[in-house]
Tab-separated table of C-alpha atoms in Angstrom:
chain	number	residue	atom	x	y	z
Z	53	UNK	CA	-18.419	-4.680	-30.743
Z	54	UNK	CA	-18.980	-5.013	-34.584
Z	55	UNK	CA	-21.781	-3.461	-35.888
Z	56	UNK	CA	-23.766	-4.991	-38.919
Z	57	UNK	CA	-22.067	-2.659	-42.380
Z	58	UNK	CA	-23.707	0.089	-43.781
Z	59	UNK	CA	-23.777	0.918	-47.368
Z	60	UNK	CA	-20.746	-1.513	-47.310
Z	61	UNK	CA	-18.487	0.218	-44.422
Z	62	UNK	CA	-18.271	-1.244	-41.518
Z	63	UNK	CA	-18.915	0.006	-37.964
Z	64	UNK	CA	-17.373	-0.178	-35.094
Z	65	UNK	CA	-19.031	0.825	-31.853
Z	66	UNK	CA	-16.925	2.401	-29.229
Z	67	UNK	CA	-17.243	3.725	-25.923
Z	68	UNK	CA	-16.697	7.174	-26.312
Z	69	UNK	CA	-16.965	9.910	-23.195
Z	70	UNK	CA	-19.782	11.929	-23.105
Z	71	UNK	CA	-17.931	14.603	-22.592
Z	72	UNK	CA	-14.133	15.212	-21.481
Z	73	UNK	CA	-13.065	17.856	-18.724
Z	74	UNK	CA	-10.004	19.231	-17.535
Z	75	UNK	CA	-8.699	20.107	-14.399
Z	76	UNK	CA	-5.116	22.033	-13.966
Z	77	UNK	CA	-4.203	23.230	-10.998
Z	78	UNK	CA	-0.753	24.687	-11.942
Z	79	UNK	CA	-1.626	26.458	-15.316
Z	80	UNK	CA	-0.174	23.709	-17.773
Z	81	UNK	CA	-2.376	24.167	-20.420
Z	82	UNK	CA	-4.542	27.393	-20.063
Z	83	UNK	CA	-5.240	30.081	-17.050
Z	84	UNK	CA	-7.276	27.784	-14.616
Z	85	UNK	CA	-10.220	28.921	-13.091
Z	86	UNK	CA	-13.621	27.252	-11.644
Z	87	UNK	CA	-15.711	29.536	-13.397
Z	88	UNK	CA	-14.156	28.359	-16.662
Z	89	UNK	CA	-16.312	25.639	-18.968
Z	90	UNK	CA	-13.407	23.138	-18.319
Z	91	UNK	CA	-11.787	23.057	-21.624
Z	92	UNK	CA	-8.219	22.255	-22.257
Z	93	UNK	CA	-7.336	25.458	-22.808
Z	94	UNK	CA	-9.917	27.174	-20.316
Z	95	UNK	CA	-9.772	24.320	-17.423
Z	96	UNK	CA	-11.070	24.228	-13.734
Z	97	UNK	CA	-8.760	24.971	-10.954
Z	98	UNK	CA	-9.927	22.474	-8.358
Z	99	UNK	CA	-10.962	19.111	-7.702
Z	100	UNK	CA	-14.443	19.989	-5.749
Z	101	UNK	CA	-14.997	21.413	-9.115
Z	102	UNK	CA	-14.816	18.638	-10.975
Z	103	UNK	CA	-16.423	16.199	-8.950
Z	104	UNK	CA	-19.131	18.047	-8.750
Z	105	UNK	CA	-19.619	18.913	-12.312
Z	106	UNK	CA	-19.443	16.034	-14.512
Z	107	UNK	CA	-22.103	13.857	-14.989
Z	108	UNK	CA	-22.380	9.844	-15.382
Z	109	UNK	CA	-20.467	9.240	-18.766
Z	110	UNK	CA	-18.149	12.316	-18.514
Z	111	UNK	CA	-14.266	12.186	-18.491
Z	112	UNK	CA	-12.526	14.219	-16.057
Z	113	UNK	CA	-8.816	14.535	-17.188
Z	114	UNK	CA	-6.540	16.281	-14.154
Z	115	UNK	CA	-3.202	17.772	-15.294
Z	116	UNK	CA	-0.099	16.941	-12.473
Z	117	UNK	CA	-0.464	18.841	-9.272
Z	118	UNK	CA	-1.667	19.097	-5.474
Z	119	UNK	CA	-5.048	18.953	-5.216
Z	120	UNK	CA	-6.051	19.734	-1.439
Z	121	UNK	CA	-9.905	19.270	-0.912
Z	122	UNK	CA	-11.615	21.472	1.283
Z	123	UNK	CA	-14.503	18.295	2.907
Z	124	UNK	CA	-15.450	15.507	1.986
Z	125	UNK	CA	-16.936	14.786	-1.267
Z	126	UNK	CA	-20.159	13.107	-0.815
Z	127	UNK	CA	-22.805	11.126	-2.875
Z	128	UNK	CA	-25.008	14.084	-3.031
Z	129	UNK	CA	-22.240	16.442	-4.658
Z	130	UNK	CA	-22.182	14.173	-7.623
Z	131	UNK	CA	-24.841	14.812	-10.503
Z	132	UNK	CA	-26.785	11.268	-10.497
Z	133	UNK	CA	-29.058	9.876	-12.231
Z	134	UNK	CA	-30.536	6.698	-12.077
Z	135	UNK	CA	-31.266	5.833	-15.266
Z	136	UNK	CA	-27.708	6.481	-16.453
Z	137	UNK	CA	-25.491	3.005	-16.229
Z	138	UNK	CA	-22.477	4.588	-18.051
Z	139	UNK	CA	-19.194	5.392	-15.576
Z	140	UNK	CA	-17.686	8.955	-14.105
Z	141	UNK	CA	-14.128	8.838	-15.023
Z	142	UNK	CA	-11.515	10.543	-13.134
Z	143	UNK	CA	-7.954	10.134	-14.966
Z	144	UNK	CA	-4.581	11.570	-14.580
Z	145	UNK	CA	-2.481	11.664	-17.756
Z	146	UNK	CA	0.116	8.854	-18.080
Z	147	UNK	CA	3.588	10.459	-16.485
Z	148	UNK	CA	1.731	12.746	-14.453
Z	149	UNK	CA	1.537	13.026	-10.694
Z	150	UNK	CA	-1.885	14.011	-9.788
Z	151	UNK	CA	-2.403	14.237	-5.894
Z	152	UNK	CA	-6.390	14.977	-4.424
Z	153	UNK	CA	-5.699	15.181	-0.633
Z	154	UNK	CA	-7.753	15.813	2.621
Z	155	UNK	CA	-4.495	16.262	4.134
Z	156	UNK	CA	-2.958	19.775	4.978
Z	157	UNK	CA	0.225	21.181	6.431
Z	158	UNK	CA	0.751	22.928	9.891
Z	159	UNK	CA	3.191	25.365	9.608
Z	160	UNK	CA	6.270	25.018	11.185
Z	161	UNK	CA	6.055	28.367	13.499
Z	162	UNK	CA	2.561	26.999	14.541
Z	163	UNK	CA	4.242	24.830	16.779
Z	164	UNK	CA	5.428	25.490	20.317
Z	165	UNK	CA	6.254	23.388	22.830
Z	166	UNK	CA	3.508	23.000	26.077
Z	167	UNK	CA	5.008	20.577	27.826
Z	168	UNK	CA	6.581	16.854	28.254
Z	169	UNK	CA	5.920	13.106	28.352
Z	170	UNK	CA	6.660	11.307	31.616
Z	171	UNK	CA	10.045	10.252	29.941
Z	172	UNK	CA	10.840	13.758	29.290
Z	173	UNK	CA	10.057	13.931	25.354
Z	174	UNK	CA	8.613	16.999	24.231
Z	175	UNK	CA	5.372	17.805	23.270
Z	176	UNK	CA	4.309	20.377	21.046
Z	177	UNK	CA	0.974	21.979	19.781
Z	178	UNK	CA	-0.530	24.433	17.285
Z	179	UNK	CA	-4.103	25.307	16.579
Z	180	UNK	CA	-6.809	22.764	14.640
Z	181	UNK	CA	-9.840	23.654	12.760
Z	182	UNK	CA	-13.061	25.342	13.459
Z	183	UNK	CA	-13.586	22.483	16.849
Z	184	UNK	CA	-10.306	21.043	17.121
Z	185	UNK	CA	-11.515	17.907	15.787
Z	186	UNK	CA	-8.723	15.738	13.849
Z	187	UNK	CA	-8.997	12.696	12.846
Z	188	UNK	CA	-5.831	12.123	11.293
Z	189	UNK	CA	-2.025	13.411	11.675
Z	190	UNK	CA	0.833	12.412	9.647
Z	191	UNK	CA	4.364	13.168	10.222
Z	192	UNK	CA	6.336	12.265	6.760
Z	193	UNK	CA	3.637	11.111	5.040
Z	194	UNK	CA	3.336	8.369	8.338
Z	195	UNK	CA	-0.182	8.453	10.062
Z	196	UNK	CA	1.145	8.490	13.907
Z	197	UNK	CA	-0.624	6.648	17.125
Z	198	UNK	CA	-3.430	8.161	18.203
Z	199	UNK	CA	-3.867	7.240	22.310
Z	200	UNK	CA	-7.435	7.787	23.524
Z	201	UNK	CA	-8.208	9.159	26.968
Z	202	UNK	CA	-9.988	7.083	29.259
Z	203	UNK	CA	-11.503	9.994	31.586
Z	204	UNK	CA	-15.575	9.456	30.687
Z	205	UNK	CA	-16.365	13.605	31.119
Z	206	UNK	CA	-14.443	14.338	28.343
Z	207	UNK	CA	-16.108	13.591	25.004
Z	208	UNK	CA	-14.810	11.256	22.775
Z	209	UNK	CA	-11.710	12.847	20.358
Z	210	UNK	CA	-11.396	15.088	22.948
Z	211	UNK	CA	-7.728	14.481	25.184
Z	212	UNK	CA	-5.081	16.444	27.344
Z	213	UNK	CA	-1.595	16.037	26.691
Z	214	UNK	CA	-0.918	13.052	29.409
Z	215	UNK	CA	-2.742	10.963	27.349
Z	216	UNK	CA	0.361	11.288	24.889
Z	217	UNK	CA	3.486	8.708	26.357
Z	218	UNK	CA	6.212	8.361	24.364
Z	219	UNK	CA	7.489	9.410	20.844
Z	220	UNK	CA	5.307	9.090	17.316
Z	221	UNK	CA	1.605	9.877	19.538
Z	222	UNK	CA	-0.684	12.209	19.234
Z	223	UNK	CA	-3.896	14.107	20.336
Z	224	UNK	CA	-6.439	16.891	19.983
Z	225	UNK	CA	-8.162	19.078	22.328
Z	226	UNK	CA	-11.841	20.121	21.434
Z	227	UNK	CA	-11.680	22.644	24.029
Z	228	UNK	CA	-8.451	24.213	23.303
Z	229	UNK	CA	-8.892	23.656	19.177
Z	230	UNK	CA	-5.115	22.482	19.081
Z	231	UNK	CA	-3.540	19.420	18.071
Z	232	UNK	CA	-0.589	17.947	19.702
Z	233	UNK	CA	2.611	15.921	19.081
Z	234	UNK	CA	4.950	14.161	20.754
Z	235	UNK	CA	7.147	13.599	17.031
Z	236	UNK	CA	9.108	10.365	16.284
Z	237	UNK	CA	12.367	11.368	17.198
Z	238	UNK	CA	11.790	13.849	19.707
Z	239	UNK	CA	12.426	17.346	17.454
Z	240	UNK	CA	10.171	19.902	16.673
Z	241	UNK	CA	7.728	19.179	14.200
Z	242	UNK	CA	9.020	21.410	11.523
Z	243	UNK	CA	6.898	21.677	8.334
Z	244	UNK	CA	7.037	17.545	8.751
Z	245	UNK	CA	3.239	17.253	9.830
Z	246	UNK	CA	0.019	16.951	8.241
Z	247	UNK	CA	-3.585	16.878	9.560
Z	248	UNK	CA	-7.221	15.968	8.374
Z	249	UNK	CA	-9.681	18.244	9.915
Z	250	UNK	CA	-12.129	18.032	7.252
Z	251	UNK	CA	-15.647	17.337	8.221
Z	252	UNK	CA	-18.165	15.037	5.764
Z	253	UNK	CA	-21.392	13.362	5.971
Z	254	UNK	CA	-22.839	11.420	8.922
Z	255	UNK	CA	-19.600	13.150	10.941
Z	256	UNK	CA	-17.367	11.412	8.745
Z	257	UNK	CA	-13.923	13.241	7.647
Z	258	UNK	CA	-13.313	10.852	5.141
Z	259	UNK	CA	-11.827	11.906	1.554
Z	260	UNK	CA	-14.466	10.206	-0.275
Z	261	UNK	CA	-17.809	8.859	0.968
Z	262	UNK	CA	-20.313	7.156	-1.120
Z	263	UNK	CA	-23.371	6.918	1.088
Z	264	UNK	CA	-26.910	5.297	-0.203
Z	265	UNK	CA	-28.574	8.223	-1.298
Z	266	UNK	CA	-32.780	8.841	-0.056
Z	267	UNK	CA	-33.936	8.890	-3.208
Z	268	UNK	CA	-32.161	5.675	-4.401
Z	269	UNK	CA	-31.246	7.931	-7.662
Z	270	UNK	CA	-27.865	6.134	-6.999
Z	271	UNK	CA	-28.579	2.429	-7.806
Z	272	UNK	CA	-26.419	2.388	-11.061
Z	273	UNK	CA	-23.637	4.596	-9.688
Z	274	UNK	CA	-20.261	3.889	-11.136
Z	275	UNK	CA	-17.200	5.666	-10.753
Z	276	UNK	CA	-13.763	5.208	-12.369
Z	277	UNK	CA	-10.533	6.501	-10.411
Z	278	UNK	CA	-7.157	6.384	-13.084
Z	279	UNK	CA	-3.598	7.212	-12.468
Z	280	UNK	CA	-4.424	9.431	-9.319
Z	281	UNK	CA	-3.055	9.584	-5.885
Z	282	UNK	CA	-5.817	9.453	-2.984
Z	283	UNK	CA	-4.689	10.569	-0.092
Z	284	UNK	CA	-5.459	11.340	3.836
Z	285	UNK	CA	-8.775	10.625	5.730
Z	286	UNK	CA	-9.786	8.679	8.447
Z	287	UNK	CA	-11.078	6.447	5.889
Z	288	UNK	CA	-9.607	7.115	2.474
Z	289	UNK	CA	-13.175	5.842	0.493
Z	290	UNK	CA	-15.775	4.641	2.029
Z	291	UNK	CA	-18.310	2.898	-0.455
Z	292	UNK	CA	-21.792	2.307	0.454
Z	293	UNK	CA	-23.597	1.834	-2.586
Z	294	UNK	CA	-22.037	1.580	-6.436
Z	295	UNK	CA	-19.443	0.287	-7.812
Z	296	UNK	CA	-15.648	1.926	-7.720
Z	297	UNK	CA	-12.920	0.973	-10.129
Z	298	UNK	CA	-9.129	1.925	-9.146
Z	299	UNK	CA	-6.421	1.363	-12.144
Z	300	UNK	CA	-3.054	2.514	-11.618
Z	301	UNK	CA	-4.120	4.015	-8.130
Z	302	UNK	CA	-2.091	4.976	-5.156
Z	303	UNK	CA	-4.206	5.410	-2.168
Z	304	UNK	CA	-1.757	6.436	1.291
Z	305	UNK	CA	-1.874	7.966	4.335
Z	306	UNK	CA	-5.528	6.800	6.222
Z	307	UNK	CA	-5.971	6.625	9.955
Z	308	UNK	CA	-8.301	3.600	9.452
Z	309	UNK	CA	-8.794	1.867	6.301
Z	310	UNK	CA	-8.052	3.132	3.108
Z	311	UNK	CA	-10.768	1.697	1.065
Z	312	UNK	CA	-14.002	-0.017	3.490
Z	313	UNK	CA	-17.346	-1.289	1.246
Z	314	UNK	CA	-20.482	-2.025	2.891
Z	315	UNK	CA	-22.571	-2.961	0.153
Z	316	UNK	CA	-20.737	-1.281	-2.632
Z	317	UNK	CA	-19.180	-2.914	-4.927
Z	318	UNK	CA	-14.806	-2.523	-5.619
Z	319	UNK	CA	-12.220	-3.943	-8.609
Z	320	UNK	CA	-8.657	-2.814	-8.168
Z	321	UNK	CA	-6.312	-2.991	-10.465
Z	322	UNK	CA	-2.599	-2.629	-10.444
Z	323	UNK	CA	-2.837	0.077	-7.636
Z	324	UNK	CA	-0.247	0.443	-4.502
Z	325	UNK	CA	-1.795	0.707	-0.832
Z	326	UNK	CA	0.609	2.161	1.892
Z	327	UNK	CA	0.676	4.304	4.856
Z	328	UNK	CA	-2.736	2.638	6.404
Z	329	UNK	CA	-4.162	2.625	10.409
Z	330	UNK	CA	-5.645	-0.849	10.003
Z	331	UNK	CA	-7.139	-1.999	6.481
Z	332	UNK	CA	-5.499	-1.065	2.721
Z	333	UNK	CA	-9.106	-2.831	2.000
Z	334	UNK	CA	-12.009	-4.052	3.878
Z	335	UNK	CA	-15.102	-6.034	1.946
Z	336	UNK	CA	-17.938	-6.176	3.931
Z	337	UNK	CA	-20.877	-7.425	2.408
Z	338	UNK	CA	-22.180	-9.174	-1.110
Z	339	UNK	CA	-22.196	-5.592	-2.589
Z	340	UNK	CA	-25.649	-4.008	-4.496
Z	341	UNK	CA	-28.023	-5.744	-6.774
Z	342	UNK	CA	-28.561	-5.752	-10.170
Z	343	UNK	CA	-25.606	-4.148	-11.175
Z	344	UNK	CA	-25.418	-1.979	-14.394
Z	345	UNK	CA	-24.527	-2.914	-17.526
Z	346	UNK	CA	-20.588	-2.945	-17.912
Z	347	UNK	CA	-19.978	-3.321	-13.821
Z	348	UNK	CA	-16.600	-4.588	-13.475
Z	349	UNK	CA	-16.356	-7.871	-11.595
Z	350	UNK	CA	-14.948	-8.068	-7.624
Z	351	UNK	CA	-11.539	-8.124	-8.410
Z	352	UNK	CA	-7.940	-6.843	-6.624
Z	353	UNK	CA	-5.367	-7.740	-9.218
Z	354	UNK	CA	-1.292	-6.746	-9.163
Z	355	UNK	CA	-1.683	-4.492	-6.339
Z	356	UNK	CA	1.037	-3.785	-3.526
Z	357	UNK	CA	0.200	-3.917	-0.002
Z	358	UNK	CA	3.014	-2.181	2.253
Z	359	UNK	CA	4.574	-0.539	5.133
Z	360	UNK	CA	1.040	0.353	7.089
Z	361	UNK	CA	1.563	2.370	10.393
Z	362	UNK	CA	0.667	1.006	13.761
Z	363	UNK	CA	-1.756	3.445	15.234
Z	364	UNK	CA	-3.466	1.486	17.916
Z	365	UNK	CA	-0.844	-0.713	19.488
Z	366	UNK	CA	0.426	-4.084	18.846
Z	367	UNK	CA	-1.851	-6.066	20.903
Z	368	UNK	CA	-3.848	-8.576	18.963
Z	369	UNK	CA	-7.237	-9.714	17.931
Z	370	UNK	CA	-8.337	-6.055	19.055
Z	371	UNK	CA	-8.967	-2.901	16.318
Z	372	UNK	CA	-5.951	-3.191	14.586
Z	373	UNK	CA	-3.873	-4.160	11.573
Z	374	UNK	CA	-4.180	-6.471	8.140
Z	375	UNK	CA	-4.076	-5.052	4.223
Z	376	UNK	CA	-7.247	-7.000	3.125
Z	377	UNK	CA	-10.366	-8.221	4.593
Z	378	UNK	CA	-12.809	-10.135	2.850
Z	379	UNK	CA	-15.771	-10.848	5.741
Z	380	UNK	CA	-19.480	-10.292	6.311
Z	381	UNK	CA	-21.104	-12.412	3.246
Z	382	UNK	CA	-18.860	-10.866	0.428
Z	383	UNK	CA	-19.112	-13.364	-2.442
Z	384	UNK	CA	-17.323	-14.088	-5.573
Z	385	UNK	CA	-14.150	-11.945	-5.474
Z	386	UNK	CA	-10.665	-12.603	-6.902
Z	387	UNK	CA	-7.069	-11.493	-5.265
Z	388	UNK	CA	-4.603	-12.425	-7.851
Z	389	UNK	CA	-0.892	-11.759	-8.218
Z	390	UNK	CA	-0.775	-9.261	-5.469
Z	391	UNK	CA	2.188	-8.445	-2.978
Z	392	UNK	CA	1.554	-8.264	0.352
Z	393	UNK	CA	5.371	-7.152	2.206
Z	394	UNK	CA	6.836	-5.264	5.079
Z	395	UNK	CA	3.068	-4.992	7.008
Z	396	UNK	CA	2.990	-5.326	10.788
Z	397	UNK	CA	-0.348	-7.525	11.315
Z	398	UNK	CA	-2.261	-8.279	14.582
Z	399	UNK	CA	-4.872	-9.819	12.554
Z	400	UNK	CA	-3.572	-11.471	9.276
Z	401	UNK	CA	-2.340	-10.029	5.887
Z	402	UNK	CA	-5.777	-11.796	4.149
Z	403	UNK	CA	-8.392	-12.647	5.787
Z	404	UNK	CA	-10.710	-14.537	4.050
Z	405	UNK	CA	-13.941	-14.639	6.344
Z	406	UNK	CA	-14.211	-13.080	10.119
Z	407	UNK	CA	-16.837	-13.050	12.861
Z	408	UNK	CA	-18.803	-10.090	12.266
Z	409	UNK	CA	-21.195	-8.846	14.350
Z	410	UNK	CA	-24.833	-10.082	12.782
Z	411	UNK	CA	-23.920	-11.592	9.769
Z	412	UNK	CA	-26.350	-15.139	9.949
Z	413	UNK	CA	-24.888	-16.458	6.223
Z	414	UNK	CA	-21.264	-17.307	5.439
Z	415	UNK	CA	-18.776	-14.376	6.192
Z	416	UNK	CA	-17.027	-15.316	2.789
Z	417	UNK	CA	-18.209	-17.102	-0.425
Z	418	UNK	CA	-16.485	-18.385	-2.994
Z	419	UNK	CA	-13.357	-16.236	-2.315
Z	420	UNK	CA	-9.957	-16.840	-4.184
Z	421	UNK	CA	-6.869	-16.097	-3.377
Z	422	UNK	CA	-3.890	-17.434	-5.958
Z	423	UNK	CA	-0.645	-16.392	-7.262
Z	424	UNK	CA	0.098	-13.858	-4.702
Z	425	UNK	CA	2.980	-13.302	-2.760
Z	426	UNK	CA	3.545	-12.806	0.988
Z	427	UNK	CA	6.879	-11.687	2.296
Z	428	UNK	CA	8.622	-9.525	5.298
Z	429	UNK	CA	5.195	-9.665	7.368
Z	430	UNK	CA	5.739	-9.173	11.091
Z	431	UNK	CA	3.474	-9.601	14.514
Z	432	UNK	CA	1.497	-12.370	16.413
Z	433	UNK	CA	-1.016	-13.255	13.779
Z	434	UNK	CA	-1.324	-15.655	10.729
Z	435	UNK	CA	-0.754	-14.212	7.344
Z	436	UNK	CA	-3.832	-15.527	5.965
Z	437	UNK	CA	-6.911	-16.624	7.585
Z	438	UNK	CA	-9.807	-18.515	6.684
Z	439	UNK	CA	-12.630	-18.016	8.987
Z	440	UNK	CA	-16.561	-19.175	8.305
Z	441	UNK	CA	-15.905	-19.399	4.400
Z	442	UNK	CA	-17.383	-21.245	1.768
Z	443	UNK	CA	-16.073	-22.644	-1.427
Z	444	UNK	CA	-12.860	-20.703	-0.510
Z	445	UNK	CA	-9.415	-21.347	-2.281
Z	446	UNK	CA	-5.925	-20.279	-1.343
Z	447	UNK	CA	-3.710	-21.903	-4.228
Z	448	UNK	CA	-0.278	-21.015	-5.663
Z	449	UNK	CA	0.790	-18.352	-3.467
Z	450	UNK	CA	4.290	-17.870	-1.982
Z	451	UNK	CA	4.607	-17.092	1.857
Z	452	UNK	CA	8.484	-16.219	2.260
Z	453	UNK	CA	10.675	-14.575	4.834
Z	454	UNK	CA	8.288	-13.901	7.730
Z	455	UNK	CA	8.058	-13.399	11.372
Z	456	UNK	CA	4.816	-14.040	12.374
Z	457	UNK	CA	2.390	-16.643	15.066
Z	458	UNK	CA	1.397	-19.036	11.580
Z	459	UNK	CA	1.071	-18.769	8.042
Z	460	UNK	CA	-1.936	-20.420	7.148
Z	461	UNK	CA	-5.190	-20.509	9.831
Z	462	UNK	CA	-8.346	-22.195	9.832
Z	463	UNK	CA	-10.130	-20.831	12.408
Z	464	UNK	CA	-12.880	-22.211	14.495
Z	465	UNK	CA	-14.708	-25.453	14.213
Z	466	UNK	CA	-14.134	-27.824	11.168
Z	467	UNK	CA	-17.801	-27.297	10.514
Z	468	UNK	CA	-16.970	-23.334	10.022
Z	469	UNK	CA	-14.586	-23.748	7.169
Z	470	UNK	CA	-16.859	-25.725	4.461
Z	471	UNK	CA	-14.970	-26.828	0.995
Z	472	UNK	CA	-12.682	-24.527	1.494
Z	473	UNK	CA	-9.085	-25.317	-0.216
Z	474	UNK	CA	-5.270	-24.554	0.253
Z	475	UNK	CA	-2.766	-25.971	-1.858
Z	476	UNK	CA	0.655	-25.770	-4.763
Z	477	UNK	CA	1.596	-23.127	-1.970
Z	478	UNK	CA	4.960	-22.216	-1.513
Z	479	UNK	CA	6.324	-21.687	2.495
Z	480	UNK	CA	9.476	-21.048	2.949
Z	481	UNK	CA	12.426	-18.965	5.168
Z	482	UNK	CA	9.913	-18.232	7.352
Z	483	UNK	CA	10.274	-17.806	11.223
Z	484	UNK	CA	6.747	-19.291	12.730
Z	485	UNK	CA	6.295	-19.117	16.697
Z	486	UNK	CA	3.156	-21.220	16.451
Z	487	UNK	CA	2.195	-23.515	14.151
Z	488	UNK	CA	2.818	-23.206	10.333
Z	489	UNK	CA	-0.532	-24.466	8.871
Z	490	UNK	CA	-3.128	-24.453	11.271
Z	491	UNK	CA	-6.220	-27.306	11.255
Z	492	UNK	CA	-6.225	-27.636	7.188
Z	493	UNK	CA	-9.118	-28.678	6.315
């Protein structure tokens, strides 16, 4: 923004940090400690650290390294203050692979075998956390399928090993305080699996969880997440209140959804989503009012959507699999020039609407989809879905080289779908075992 000059020099106002941090794990630049002021030369050691030490404005710069978290980070570890618009900024330098990770490893001798599936697979198990409570496991960076018991004395999370059946499933015992795997190809685990244990607010084990905080001292909460790797979680980010920016993000490896908004606020830009249970991204609700100053608009732009992991099963229309959901009166958001490829859906790549559960205004307003490309989706669903939407446009995209139930869905009555637009859409090599474009409006 130009300023007015000065004694004939001109100035130029900038958006400068408040103040800059650094965080470095591995010693790059200086002996790292948390007890240090966070200098370049004198920098934290860990990523609680930091989180919990800047304030609104601040700059957090992370040097390349693994970055394990020890819980959750939560609203109320951040330093608010509600009269401060202005964002947190967590950044990774350019080149630099920065990992922060509710994710740790089991050690290989943990493992030992208690028994067998009904095939004859092997199962193995080593000891959990403090209750045996897990709420994720990965094996390679996978999440694996998580089978639920069904017996009603035993509380929920809580399984023997019969529940596991066949290869890639797994359990915990609260009891026992041991997890257990039945690996992919039948081996011993190895130093191949991962687990989140972590516990976080309201009983979440989430990486990050923005909740609405008592004292509302949240309501112009803004953070900024650059260049990082998120990783692990049942949820990767949960956003209740704020907004969240993601540039040049990769978020991976979430039982559930990787990011889910219930009246925060999200723009994502140029970011890649893999390894997710069910959602890279699920929008539910219009998101907090007034925003700050300087709030970027609802936005996922040039971001990848790929190779999610089937946790629950294959059957559809139940708890299960899409990259992003736009549903529950979210309003004016833009998906453009995204790729969406090699998912497994039982719901549909993009949905744009659903049916939730109390919602009495349009699931989706003014939502628009264009220039994005769909390719090597699988599984009995539609790739996109329009569903109780409003001034809703799908335009330009490219749906190519699918196996899927349709392409293109309208669901419900005509009266559900209102001005809602698809068109200079590009279908083609696909292999549809329903019908291609379903009741266009």
């Amino acid at each position: 923004m130009m300023m007015p000059p000065i004694g004939g020099v001109l100035l130029i106002a900038c958006s400068l940090p408040a103040a800059t941090y650094h965080v470095d794990a591995l010693g790059l630049g200086g002996n790292p400690s948390d007890s240090n002021p966070g200098t370049a030369e004198k920098p934290w050691k860990s990523a609680m650290k930091a989180f919990t030490s800047a304030s609104p404005g601040d700059m957090v710069i992370f040097r390349k390294g693994l970055y394990r978290m020890p819980r959750t980070l939560l609203t109320a570890d951040l330093r608010l203050d509600p009269a401060e618009g202005r964002p947190f900024v967590f950044k990774a330098l350019p080149g630099e692979e920065v990992i922060i990770t509710v994710m740790k490893p089991v050690k290989a001798g943990d493992w030992k075998r208690i028994g067998s599936t009904r095939a004859g697979q092997p199962i193995y198990a080593a000891p959990s956390g403090e209750d045996g409570r897990v709420v994720n496991l990965t094996e390679d960076g996978v999440p694996l399928a998580r089978p639920f018991t069904s017996d009603p004395k035993l509380p929920h999370g809580d399984s023997l090993p019969e529940v596991i059946s066949r290869p890639g499933e797994w359990a915990a015992s609260l009891r026992d305080h041991r997890v257990m795997v039945c690996t992919t190809d039948g081996n011993p685990p190895g130093n191949r699996i991962e687990v989140c244990d972590v516990r976080g607010g309201n009983g979440g084990a989430n990486l990050i969880d923005l909740q609405r905080d008592p004292a509302n001292r949240c309501r112009n909460l803004r953070v900024v997440f650059e260049n990082l790797i998120l990783e692990g979680g049942n949820f990767g980010l949960t956003i209740r209140t704020g907004s969240v920016e993601l540039r040049r993000c990769v978020l991976r490896k979430s039982f559930s959804d990787l990011v889910n908004t219930q009246s925060g606020r999200l723009s994502a830009v140029d970011c890649d989503f893999s390894a997710f249970g069910e959602s890279a991204i699920d929008v539910t609700g219009p998101g907090d009012s007034p925003l700050p100053p300087g709030t970027a608009p609802m936005c996922i732009r040039r971001c990848q959507f790929h190779h999610n992991a089937a946790v629950r099963g294959l059957a559809p229309k139940v708890k299960g699999y899409n990259a992003v959901m736009l549903k529950g009166g979210c309003s004016d958001i833009l998906v453009e020039e995204c790729e969406f490829h090699h998912l497994r859906i039982t719901i549909c790549a993009l949905a744009l609407g659903d049916d939730t559960a109390g919602v009495s205004t349009r699931e989706g307003l003014r939502l628009t989809a264009r220039g994005n490309h769909f390719h090597h989706i699988t599984g009995p669903a539609p790739v996109v879905a329009f569903e109780d939407t409003e001034d809703c446009r799908f335009v330009g995209n490219r749906i190519t080289d699918c196996d899927v139930d349709g392409l293109i869905a309208f669901e419900g009555a005509p009266k559900d779908n209102v001005r809602v637009e698809s068109r200079d859409n590009l279908l083609r090599n696909n292999r549809v075992k329903g019908v291609a474009v379903k009741d266009s409006p």
